Short mmCIF file of C-alpha atoms in Angstrom, two decimals:
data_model
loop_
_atom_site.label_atom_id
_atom_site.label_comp_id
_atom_site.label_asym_id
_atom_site.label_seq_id
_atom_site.Cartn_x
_atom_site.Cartn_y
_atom_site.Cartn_z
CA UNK A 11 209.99 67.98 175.74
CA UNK A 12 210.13 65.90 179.33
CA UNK A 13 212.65 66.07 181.40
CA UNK A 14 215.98 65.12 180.55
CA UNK A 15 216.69 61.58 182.72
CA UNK A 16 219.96 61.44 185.03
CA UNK A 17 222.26 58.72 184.94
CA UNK A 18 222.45 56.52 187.98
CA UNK A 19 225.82 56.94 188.34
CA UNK A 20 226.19 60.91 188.43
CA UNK A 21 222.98 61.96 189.67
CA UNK A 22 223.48 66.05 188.61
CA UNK A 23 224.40 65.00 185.43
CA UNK A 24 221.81 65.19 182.55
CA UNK A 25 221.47 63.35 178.71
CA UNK A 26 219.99 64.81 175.63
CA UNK A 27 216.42 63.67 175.59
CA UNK A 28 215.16 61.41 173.78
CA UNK A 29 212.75 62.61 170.79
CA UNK A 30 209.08 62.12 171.43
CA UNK A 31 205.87 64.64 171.24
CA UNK A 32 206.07 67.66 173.14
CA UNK A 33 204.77 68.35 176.53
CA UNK A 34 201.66 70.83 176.75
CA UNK A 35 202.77 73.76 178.39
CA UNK A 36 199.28 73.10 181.17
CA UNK A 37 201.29 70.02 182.27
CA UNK A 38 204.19 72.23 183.22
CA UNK A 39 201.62 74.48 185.19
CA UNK A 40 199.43 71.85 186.89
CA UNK A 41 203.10 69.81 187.89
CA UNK A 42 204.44 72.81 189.93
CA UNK A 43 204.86 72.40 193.57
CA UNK A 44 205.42 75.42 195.97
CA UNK A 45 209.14 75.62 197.57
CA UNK A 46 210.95 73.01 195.48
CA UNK A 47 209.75 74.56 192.30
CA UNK A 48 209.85 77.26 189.98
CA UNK A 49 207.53 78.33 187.43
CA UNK A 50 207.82 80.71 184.37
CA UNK A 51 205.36 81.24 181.33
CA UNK A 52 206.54 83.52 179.18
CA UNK A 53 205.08 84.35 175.44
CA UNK A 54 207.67 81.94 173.96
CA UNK A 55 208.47 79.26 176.32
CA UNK A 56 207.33 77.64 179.78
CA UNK A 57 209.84 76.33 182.13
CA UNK A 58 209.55 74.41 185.14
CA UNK A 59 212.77 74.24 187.42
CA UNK A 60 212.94 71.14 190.09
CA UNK A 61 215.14 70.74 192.54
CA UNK A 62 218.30 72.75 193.24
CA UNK A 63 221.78 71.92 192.41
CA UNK A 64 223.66 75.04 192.85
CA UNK A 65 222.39 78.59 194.94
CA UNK A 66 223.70 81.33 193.47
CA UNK A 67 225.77 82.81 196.21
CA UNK A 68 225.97 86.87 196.77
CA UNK A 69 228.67 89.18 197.41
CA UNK A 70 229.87 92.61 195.83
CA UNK A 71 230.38 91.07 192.68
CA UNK A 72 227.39 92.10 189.87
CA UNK A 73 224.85 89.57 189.21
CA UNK A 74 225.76 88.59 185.66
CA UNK A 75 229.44 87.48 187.22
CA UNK A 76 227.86 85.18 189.78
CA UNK A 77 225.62 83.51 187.50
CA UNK A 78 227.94 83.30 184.90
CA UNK A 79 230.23 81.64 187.25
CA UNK A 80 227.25 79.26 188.95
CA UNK A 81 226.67 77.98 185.54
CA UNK A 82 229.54 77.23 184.27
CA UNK A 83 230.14 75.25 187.70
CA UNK A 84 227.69 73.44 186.69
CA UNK A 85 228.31 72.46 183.19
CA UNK A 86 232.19 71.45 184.93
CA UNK A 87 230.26 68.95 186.81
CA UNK A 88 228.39 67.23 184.41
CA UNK A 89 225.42 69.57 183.33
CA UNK A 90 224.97 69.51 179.73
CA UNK A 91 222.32 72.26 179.76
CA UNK A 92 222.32 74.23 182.89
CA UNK A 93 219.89 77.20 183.80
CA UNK A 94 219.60 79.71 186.34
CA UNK A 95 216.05 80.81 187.77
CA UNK A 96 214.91 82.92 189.98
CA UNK A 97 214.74 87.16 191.03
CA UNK A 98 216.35 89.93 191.99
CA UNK A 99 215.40 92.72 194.16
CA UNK A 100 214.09 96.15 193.71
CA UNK A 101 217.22 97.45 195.35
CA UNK A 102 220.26 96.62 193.34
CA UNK A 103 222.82 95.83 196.20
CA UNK A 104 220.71 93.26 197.96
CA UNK A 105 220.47 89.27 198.09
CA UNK A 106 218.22 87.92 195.47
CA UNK A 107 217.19 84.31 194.95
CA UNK A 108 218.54 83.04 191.92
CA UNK A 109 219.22 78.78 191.03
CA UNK A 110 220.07 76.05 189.09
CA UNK A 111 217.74 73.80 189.40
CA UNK A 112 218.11 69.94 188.78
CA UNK A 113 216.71 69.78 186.00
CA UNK A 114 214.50 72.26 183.76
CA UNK A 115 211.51 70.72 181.96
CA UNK A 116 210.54 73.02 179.00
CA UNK A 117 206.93 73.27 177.01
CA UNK A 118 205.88 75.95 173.97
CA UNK A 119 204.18 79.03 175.53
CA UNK A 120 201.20 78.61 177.65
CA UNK A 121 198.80 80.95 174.80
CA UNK A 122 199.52 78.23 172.32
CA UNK A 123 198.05 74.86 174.28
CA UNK A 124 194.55 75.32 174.16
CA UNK A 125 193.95 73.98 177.21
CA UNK A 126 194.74 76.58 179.42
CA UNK A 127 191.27 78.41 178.60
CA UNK A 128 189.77 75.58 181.18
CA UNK A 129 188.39 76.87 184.09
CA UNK A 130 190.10 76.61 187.69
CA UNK A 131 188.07 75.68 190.60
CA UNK A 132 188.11 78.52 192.90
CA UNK A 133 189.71 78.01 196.60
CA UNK A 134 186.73 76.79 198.56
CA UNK A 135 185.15 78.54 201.45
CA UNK A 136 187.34 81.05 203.19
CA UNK A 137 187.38 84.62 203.95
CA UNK A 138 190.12 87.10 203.68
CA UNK A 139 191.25 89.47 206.47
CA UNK A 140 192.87 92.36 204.23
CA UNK A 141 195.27 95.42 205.23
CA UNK A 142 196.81 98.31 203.57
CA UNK A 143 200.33 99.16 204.23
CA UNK A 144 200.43 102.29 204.06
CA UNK A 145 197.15 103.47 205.29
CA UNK A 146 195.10 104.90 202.54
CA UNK A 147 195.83 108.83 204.13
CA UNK A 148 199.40 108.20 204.72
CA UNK A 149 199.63 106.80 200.93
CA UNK A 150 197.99 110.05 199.64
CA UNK A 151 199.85 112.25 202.20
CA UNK A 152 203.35 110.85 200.91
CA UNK A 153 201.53 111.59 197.42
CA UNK A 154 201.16 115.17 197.70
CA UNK A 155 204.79 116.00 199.52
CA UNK A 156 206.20 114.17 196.03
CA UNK A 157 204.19 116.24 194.21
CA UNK A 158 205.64 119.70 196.19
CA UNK A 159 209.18 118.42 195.30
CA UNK A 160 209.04 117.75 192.04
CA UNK A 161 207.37 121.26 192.02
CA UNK A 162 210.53 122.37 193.52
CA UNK A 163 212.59 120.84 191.08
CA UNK A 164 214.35 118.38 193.43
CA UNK A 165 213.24 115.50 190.75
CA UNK A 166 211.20 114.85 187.32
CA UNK A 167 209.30 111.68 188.57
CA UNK A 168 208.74 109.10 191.06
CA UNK A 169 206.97 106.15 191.59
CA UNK A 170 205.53 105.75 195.20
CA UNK A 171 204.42 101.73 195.88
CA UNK A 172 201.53 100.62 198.37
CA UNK A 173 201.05 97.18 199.44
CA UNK A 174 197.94 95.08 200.07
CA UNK A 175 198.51 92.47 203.32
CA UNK A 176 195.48 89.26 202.40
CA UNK A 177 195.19 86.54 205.78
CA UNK A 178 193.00 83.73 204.83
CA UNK A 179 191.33 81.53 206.87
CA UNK A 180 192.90 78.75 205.19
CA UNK A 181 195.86 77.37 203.98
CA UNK A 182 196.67 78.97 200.70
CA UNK A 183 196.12 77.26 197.58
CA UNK A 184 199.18 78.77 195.61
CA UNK A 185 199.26 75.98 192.31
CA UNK A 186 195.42 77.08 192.14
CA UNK A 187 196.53 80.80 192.37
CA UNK A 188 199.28 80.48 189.65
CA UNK A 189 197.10 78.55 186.93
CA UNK A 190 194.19 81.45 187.74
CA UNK A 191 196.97 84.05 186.74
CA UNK A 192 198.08 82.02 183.66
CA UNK A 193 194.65 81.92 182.57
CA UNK A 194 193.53 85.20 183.10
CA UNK A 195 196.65 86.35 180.81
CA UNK A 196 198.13 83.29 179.17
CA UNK A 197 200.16 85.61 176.90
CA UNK A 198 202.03 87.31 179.29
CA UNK A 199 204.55 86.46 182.03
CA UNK A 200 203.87 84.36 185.05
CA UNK A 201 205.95 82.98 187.28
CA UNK A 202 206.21 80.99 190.82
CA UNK A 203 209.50 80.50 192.70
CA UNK A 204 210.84 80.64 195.95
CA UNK A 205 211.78 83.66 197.28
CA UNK A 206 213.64 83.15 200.83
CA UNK A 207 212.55 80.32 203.43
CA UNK A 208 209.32 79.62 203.19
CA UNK A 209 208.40 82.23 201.08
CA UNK A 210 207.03 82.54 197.32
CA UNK A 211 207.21 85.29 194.95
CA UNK A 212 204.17 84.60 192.62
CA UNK A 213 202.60 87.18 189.72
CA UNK A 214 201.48 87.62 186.56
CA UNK A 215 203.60 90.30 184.77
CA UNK A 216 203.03 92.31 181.54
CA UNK A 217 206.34 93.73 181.35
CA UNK A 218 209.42 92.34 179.48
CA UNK A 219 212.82 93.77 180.51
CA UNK A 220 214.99 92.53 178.19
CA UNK A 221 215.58 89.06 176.59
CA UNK A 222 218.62 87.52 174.38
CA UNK A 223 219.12 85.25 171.64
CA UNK A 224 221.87 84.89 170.47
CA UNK A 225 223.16 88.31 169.05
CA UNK A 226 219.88 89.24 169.37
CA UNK A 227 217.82 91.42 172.45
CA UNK A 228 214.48 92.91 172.61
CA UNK A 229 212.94 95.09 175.14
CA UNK A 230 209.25 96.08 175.52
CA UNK A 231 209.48 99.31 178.08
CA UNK A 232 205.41 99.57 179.51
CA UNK A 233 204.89 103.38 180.73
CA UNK A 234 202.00 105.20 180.99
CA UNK A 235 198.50 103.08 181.71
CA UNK A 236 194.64 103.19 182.44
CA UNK A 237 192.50 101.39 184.54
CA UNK A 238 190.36 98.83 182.23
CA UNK A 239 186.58 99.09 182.14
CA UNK A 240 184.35 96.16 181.78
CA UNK A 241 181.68 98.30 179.38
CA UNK A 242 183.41 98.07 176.44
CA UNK A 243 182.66 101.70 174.83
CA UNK A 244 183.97 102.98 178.12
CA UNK A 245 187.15 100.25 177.68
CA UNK A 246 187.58 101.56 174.15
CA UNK A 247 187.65 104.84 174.89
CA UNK A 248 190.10 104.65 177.75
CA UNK A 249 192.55 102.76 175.24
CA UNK A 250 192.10 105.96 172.67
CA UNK A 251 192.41 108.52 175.63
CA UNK A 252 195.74 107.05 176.67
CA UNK A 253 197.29 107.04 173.18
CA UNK A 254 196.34 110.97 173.19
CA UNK A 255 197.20 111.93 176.50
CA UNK A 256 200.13 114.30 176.85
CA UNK A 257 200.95 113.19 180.64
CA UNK A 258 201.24 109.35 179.53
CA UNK A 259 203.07 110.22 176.23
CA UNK A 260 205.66 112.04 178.01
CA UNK A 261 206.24 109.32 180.94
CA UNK A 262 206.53 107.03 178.27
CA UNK A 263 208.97 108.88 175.73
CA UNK A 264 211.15 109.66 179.50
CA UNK A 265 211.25 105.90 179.97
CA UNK A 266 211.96 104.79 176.30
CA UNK A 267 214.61 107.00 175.90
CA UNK A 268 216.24 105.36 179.63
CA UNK A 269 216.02 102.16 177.98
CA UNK A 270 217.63 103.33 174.49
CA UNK A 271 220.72 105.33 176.51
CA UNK A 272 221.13 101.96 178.51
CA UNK A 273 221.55 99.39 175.40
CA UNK A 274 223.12 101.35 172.93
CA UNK A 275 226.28 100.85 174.62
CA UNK A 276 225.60 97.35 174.01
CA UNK A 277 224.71 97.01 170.18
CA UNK A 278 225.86 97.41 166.87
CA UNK A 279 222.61 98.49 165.73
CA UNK A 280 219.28 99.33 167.78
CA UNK A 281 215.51 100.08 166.93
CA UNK A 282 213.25 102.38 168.65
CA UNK A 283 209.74 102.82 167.49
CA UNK A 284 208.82 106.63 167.28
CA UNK A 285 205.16 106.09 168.90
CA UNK A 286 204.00 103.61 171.30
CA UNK A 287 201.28 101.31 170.35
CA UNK A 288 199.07 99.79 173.38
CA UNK A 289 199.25 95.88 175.07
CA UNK A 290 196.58 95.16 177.41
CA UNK A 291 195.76 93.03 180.75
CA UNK A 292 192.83 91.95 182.70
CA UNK A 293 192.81 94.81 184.51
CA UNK A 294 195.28 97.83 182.87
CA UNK A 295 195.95 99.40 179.40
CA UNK A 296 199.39 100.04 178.66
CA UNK A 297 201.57 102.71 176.51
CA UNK A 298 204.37 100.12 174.87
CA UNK A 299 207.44 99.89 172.98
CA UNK A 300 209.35 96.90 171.30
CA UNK A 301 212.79 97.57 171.22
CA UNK A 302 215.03 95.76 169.45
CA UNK A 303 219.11 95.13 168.51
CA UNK A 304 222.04 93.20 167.63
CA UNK A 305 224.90 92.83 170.38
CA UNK A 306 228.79 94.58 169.42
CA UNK A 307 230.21 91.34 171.19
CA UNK A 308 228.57 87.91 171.65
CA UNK A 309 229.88 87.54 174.81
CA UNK A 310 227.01 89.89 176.78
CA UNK A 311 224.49 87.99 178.53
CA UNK A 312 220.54 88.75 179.00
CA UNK A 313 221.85 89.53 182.82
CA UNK A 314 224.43 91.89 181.47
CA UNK A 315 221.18 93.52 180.01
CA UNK A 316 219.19 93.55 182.69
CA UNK A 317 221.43 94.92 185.36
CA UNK A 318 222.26 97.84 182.89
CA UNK A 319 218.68 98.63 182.71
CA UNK A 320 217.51 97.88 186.29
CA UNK A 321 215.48 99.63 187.63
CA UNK A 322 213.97 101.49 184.64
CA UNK A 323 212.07 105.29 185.12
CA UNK A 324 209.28 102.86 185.11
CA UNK A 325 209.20 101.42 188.32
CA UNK A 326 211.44 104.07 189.93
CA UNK A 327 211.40 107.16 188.51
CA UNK A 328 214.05 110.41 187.53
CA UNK A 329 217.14 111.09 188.52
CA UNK A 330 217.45 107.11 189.59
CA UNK A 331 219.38 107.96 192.32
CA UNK A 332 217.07 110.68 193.78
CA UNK A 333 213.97 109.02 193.25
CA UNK A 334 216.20 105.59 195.08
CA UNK A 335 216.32 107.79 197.72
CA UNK A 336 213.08 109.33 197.70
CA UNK A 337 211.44 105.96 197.61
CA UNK A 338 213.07 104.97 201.13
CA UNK A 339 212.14 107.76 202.74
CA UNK A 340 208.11 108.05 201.44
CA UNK A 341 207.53 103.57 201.40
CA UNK A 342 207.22 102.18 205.10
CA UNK A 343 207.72 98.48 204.06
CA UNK A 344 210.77 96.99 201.90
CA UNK A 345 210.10 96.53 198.36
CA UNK A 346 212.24 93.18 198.41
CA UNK A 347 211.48 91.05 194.91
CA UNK A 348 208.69 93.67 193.69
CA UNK A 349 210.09 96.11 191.04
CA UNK A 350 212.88 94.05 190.75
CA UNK A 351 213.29 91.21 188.25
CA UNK A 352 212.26 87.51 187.48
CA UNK A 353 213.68 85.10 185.25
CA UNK A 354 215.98 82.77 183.74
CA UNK A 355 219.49 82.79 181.94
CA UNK A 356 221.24 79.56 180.36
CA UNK A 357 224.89 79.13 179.67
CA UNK A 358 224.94 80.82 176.76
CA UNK A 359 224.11 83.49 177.35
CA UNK A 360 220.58 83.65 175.95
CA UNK A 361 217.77 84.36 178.51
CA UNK A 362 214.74 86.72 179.54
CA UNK A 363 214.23 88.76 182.37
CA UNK A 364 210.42 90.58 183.41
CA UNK A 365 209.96 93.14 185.87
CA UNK A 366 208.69 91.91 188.57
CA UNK A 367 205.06 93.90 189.00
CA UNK A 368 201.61 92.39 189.70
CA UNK A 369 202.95 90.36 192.28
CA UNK A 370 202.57 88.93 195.89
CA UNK A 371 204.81 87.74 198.39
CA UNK A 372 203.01 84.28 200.01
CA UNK A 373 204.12 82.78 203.81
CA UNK A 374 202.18 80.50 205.79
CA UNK A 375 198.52 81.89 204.96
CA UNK A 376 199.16 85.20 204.38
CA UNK A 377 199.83 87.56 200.96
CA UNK A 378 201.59 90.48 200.76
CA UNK A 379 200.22 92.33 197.12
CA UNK A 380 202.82 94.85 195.67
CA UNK A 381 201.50 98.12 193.41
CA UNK A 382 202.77 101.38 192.50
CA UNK A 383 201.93 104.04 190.39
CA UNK A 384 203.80 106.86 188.68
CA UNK A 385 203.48 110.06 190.78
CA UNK A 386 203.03 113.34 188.41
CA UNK A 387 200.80 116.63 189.33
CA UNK A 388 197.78 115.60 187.16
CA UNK A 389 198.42 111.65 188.32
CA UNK A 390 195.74 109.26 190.75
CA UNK A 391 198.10 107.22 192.52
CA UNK A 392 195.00 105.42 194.35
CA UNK A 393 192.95 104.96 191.11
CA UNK A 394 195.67 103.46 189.43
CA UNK A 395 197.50 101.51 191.87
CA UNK A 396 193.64 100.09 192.68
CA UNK A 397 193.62 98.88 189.40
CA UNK A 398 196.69 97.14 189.18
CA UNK A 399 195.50 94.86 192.96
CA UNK A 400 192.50 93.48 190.37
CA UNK A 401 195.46 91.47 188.90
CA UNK A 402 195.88 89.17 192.14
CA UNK A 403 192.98 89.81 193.48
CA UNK A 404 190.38 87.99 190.88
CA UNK A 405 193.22 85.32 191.58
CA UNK A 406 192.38 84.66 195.11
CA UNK A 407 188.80 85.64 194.74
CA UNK A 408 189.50 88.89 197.37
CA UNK A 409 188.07 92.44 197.15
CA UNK A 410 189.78 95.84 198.08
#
């Protein structure tokens, strides 16, 4: 549909729109803008937020409350279909940059217009001074002193981050960056919105935290992964070795059973798959689980959800608390936006949130890449978190 016209004399105010043929979800993609917009694909919808009407403020209240409250501001002054976009942070007690835009145009998913399969020019001529932060020694160092403590029994798991810093010698192209994401993985979740002044939080996620429709929620937990390989026998085999593994199994039943203890409270009734099946990127193969259930009362929201599940084993590890902890002291760089999540939430209720994970951070002309890996004694923290940089970095066109 196209974006719902405002009427001259109430200029937040918005009108059912009018019927006509649907907008192709490409047309969302190629009309974003950096720092007034914000972008998400996900495998149902696209949505492109302009504008802003209303920040959602923070304080000590939880997020749901403050978004509840921004939107229903919003529908008091004249909104007929307000939305909140945006993300929250790794660390639970810290500002995140949530919305409501001025208006929200909406598309079917990106996998279903066939013309995102066309190819994106690449940026031009321009080289790429790159970083890593930690160094590659400190990040295996902090490695093996998680490894002793788990050893000693101070925790089950943790998942230890590293971050890539990319300077170009250009301006960066980030509307050329997000379609190359959205057509590398047009079926998963992709997003572009601002993230504090004059920065962007852009990615290409595989991971669903939660959504809700109506009475309904779903979760897709991702635990447990291999690096892809571009021979396919060796590809193939990677996907069977992962279903058998014992390591990956168990870091995936740890993390499915975290999600399950967090919704039940929620629902009258809720599914959980006994085995995993596998989803796939560009770059990773992934254990995964579809969860599924009906809400006790209709009035919890997708945020409500989300905060109850945030931050997953996943993308912090076990006890949540200890690992927090563990996390601050081993990481020498705030995790801000990455592990956190991205999304959007409408009046209702009804909305999706993704965990935020192949990611970057973009200011001026430089890209801070986000990627972590779940630290066990028979893990490869470097391998895998490797792996995960292909994501952004076939993107930009930039090499590790």
């Amino acid at each position: 549909m196209s974006a719902s016209p405002r009427e001259p004399t109430a200029p937040r105010r918005t009108v059912p729109p009018r019927p006509g043929p649907a907008v192709p979800a490409t047309a969302l993609l190629d009309a974003y803008r950096p720092g007034t917009d914000r972008f998400l694909a996900t495998p149902r919808r696209t949505l492109l937020g302009t504008g802003t009407t209303a920040e959602v403020p923070h304080d000590d209240r939880p997020p749901a409350v403050r978004v509840r409250e921004a939107l229903d501001a919003a529908r008091r002054a004249g909104h007929t279909a307000p939305v909140v976009m945006g993300s929250l942070p790794f660390d639970p007690w810290a500002a995140g940059s949530l919305a409501v835009p001025e208006t929200v145009r909406r598309a079917t998913a990106l996998r279903e217009d066939p013309l995102v399969s066309r190819p994106v020019p690449d940026g031009g001529p321009g080289t790429w001074q790159t970083r890593e932060v930690p160094a590659p020694a400190t990040y295996t160092a902090a490695v093996a002193a998680a490894v002793r403590r788990m050893r000693a029994g101070e925790f089950d798991k943790i998942v230890l981050a590293r971050t890539l810093e990319l300077t170009s010698s250009h301006d960066l192209d980030l509307p050329a960056m997000l379609r190359r994401l959205a057509r590398h993985d047009p079926g998963g979740y992709t997003f572009a919105l601002p993230s504090g002044p004059g920065r962007t939080l852009i990615g290409a996620s595989p991971e669903l935290l939660v959504a809700r429709t109506g009475n309904r929620l779903t979760a897709n937990p991702l635990a447990g992964s291999a690096p892809r390989s571009d021979d396919l026998a060796e590809d193939v085999r990677r996907a069977a070795a992962l279903l058998e593994s014992p390591k990956d199994l168990h870091e995936h039943a740890v993390v499915v059973e975290a999600v399950r203890a967090a919704l039940a409270p929620f629902c009258a009734s809720l599914e959980v798959p006994r085995q995993p099946t596998l989803v796939r990127t560009e770059a990773m193969w992934h254990l995964s689980t579809t969860v599924t259930g009906t809400l006790t009362a209709p009035a919890t929201t997708s945020l409500d959800l989300a905060s109850a599940l945030h931050p997953t084993p996943a993308v912090c590890g076990t006890p949540t608390d200890v690992a927090r902890a563990v996390i601050a002291e081993s990481e020498p760089f705030d995790r801000g936006a990455y592990t956190g999540m991205v999304g959007w939430q409408d009046a209702d209720g009804d909305g999706e949130w993704v965990v935020t994970i192949r990611c970057a951070e973009a200011e001026g002309r430089s890209l801070r890449l986000f990627a972590g890996a779940g630290v066990v004694a028979a893990s490869s923290p470097d391998a895998e978190t490797g792996a995960k940089f292909r994501t952004f970095l076939n993107a930009v066109g930039a090499t590790l």
